[in-house]
CSV table of C-alpha atoms in Angstrom, one decimal:
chain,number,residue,atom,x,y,z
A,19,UNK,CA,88.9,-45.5,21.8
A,20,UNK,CA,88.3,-44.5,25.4
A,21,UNK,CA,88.0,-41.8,27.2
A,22,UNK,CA,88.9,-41.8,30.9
A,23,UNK,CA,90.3,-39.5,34.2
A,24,UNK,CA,92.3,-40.4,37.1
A,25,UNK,CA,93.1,-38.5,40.2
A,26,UNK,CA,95.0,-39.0,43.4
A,27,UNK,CA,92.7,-40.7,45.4
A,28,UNK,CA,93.2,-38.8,48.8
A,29,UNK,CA,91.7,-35.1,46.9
A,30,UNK,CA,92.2,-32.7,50.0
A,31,UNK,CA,95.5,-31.7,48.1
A,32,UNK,CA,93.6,-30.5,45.6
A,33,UNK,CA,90.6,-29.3,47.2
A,34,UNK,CA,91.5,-25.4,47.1
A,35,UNK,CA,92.4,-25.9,43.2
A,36,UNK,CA,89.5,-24.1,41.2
A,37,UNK,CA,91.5,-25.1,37.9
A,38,UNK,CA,90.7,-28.7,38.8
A,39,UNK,CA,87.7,-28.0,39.9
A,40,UNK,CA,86.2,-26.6,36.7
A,41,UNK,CA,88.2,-29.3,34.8
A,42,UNK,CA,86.0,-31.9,37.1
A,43,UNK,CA,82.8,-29.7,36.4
A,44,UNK,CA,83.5,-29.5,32.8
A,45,UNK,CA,84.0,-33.5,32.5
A,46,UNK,CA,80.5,-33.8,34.8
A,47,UNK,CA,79.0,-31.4,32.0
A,48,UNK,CA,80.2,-33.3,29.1
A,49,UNK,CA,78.7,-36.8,30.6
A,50,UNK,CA,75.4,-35.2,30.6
A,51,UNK,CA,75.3,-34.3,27.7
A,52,UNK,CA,77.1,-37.5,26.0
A,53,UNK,CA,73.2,-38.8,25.4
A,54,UNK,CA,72.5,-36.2,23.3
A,55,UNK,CA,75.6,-34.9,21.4
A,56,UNK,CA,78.0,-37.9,21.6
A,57,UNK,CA,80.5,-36.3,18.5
A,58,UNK,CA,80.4,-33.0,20.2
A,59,UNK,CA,81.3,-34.5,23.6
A,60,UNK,CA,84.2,-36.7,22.5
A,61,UNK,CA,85.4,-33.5,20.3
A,62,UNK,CA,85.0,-31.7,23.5
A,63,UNK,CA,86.7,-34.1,25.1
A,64,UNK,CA,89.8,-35.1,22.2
A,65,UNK,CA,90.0,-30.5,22.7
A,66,UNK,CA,91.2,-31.0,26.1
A,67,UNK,CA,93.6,-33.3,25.9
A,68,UNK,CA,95.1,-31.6,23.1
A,69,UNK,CA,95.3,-28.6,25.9
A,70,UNK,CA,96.9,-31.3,28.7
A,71,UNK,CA,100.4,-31.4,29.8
A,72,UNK,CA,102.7,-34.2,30.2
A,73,UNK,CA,102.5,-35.5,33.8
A,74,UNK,CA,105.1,-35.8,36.1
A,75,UNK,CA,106.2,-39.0,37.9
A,76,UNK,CA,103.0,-40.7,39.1
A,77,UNK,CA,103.4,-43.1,42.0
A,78,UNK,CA,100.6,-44.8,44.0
A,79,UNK,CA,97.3,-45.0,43.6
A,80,UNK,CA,95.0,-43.2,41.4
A,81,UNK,CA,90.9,-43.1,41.4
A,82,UNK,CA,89.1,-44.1,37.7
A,83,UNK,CA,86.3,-43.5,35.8
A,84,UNK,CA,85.6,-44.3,32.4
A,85,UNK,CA,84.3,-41.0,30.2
A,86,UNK,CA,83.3,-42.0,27.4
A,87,UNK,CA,83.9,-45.3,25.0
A,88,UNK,CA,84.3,-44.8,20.9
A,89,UNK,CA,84.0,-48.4,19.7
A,90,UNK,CA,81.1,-49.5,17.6
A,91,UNK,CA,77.9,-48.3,18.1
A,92,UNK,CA,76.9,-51.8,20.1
A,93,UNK,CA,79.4,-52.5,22.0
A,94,UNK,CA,80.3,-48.8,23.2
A,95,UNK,CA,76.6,-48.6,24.7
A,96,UNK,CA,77.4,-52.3,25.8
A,97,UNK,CA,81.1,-51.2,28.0
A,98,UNK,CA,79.5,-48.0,28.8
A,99,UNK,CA,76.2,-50.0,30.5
A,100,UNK,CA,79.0,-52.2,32.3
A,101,UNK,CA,81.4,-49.7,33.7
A,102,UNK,CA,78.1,-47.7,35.0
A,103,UNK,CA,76.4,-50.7,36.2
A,104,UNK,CA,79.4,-52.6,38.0
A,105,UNK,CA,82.2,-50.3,37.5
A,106,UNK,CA,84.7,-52.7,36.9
A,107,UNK,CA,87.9,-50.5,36.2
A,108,UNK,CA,88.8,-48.7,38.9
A,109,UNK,CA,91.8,-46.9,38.4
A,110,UNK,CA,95.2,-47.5,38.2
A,111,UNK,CA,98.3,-48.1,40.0
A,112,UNK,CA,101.7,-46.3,39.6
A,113,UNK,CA,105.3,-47.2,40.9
A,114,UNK,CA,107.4,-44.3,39.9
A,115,UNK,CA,110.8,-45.1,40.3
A,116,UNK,CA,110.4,-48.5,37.9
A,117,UNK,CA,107.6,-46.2,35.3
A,118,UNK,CA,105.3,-49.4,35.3
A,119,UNK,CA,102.2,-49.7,36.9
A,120,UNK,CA,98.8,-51.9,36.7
A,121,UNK,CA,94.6,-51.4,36.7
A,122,UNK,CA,93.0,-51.8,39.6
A,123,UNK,CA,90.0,-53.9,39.0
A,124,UNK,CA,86.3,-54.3,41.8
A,125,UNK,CA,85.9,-58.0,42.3
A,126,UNK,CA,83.1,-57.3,39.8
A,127,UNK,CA,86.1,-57.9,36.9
A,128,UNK,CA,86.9,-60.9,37.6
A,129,UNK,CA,84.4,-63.3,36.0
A,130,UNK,CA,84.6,-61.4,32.9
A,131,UNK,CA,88.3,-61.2,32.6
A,132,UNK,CA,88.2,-64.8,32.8
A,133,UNK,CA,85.6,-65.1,30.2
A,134,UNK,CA,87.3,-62.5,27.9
A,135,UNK,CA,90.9,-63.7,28.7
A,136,UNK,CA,90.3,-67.2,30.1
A,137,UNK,CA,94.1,-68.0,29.8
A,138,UNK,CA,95.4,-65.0,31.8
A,139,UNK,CA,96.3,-65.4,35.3
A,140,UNK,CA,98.1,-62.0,36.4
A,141,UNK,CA,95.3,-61.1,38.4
A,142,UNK,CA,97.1,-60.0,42.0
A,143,UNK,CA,95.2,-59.5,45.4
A,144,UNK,CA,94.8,-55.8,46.1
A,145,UNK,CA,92.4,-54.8,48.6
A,146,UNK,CA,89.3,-56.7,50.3
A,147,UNK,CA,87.1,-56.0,47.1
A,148,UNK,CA,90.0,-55.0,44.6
A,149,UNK,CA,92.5,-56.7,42.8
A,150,UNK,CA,95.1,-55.8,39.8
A,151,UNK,CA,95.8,-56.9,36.7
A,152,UNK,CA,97.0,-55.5,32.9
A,153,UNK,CA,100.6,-54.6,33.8
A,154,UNK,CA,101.5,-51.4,32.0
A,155,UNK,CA,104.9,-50.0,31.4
A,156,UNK,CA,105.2,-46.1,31.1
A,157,UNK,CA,107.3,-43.4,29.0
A,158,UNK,CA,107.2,-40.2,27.5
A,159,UNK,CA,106.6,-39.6,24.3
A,160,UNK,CA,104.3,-37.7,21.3
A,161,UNK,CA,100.5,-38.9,21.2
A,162,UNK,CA,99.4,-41.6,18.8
A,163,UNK,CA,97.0,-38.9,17.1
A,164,UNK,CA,98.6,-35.6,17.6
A,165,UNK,CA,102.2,-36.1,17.4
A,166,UNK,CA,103.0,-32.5,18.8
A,167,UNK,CA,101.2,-33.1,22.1
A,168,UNK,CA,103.8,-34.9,24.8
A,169,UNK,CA,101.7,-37.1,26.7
A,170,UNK,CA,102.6,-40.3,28.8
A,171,UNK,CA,102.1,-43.1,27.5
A,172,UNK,CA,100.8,-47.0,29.2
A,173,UNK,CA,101.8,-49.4,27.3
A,174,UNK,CA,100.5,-53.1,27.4
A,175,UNK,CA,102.9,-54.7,25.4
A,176,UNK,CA,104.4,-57.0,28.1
A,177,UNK,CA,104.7,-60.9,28.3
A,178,UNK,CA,102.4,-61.2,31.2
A,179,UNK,CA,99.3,-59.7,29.4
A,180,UNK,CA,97.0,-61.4,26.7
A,181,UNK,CA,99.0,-61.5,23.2
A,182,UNK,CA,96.2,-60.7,21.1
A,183,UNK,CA,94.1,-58.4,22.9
A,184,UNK,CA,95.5,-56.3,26.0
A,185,UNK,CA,98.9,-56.1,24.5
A,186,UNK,CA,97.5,-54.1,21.9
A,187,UNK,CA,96.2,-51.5,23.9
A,188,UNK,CA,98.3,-48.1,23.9
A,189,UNK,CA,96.7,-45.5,27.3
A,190,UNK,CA,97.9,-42.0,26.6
A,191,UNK,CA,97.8,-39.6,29.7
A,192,UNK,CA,97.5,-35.9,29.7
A,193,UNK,CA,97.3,-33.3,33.0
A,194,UNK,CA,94.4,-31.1,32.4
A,195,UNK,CA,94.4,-29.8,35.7
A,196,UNK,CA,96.9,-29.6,39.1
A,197,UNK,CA,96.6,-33.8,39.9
A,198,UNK,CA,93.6,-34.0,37.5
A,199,UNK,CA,94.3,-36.7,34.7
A,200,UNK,CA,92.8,-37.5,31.4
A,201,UNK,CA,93.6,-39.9,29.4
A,202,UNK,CA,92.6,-42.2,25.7
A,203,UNK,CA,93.2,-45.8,24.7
């Protein structure tokens, strides 16, 4: 399971919003501290999105960062070195009025995608150094794990992604703060 936050990417909106704020400063905290207390941090972490809101309709672009990773013990440190190192994901992309959307990916992505996924081919220009890829469709509904929070919900399970990987993947997105996201896989 991962851990992850998206925002809008233009933050001025926000800027005079000390609720998001602290939720950003409390995130920063938790990161330091991952080292050290990893279970504490992802408790800390699975206690806020518990406290998280539904979102409303997303539309556009959104900033990513990965939080945290749950795995296994290898391969979390092994994503977590990748996604510090080369930040391959991101963010993601929303189109409102159809509730679907897609990741945006750095250029960095791309050879690995094609390692991992060497049959897929949905990979769409997006920017000079960007492209997208892992179509999503979107709905409200109850989280996976705690079926009395309301949470929105990405969903992978489309034709156009790979059958026995991607499509298996479930996002769940919570509102922690005014335009401050934070979401699980």
């Amino acid at each position: 399971m991962n851990r992850q936050i998206i925002r809008p990417e233009l933050e001025t909106q926000h800027a005079a919003d000390v609720s998001t704020e602290a939720a950003e400063t409390y995130i920063r905290a938790i990161q330091r501290r991952m080292a050290s207390d990893r279970k504490g941090c992802v408790g800390s972490l699975d206690d806020m999105f518990r406290a998280g809101r539904p979102p409303g309709p997303l539309d556009g672009r959104y900033a990513g960062e990965l939080v945290a990773v749950s795995i296994a013990p290898g391969l979390t440190r092994w994503i977590e070195g990748i996604q510090r190192q080369q930040r391959p994901w991101l963010g993601k992309s929303f189109a409102g009025d159809d509730a679907r959307g897609d990741n945006i990916l750095s250029d960095a992505a791309r050879p690995m995608l094609r390692i991992t996924h060497p049959f897929y081919r949905d990979m769409r220009p997006d920017t000079a150094n960007t492209f997208r890829a892992l179509r999503f469709r979107a709905y409200t509904a109850p989280a996976l794990l705690d079926d009395d929070v309301t949470v929105l919900k990405l969903d992978y399970d489309l034709p156009v992604n790979p059958r026995l990987t991607i499509r298996r993947v479930l996002d769940e997105l919570v509102e922690i703060a005014d335009g401050y996201y934070l979401g699980r896989a």
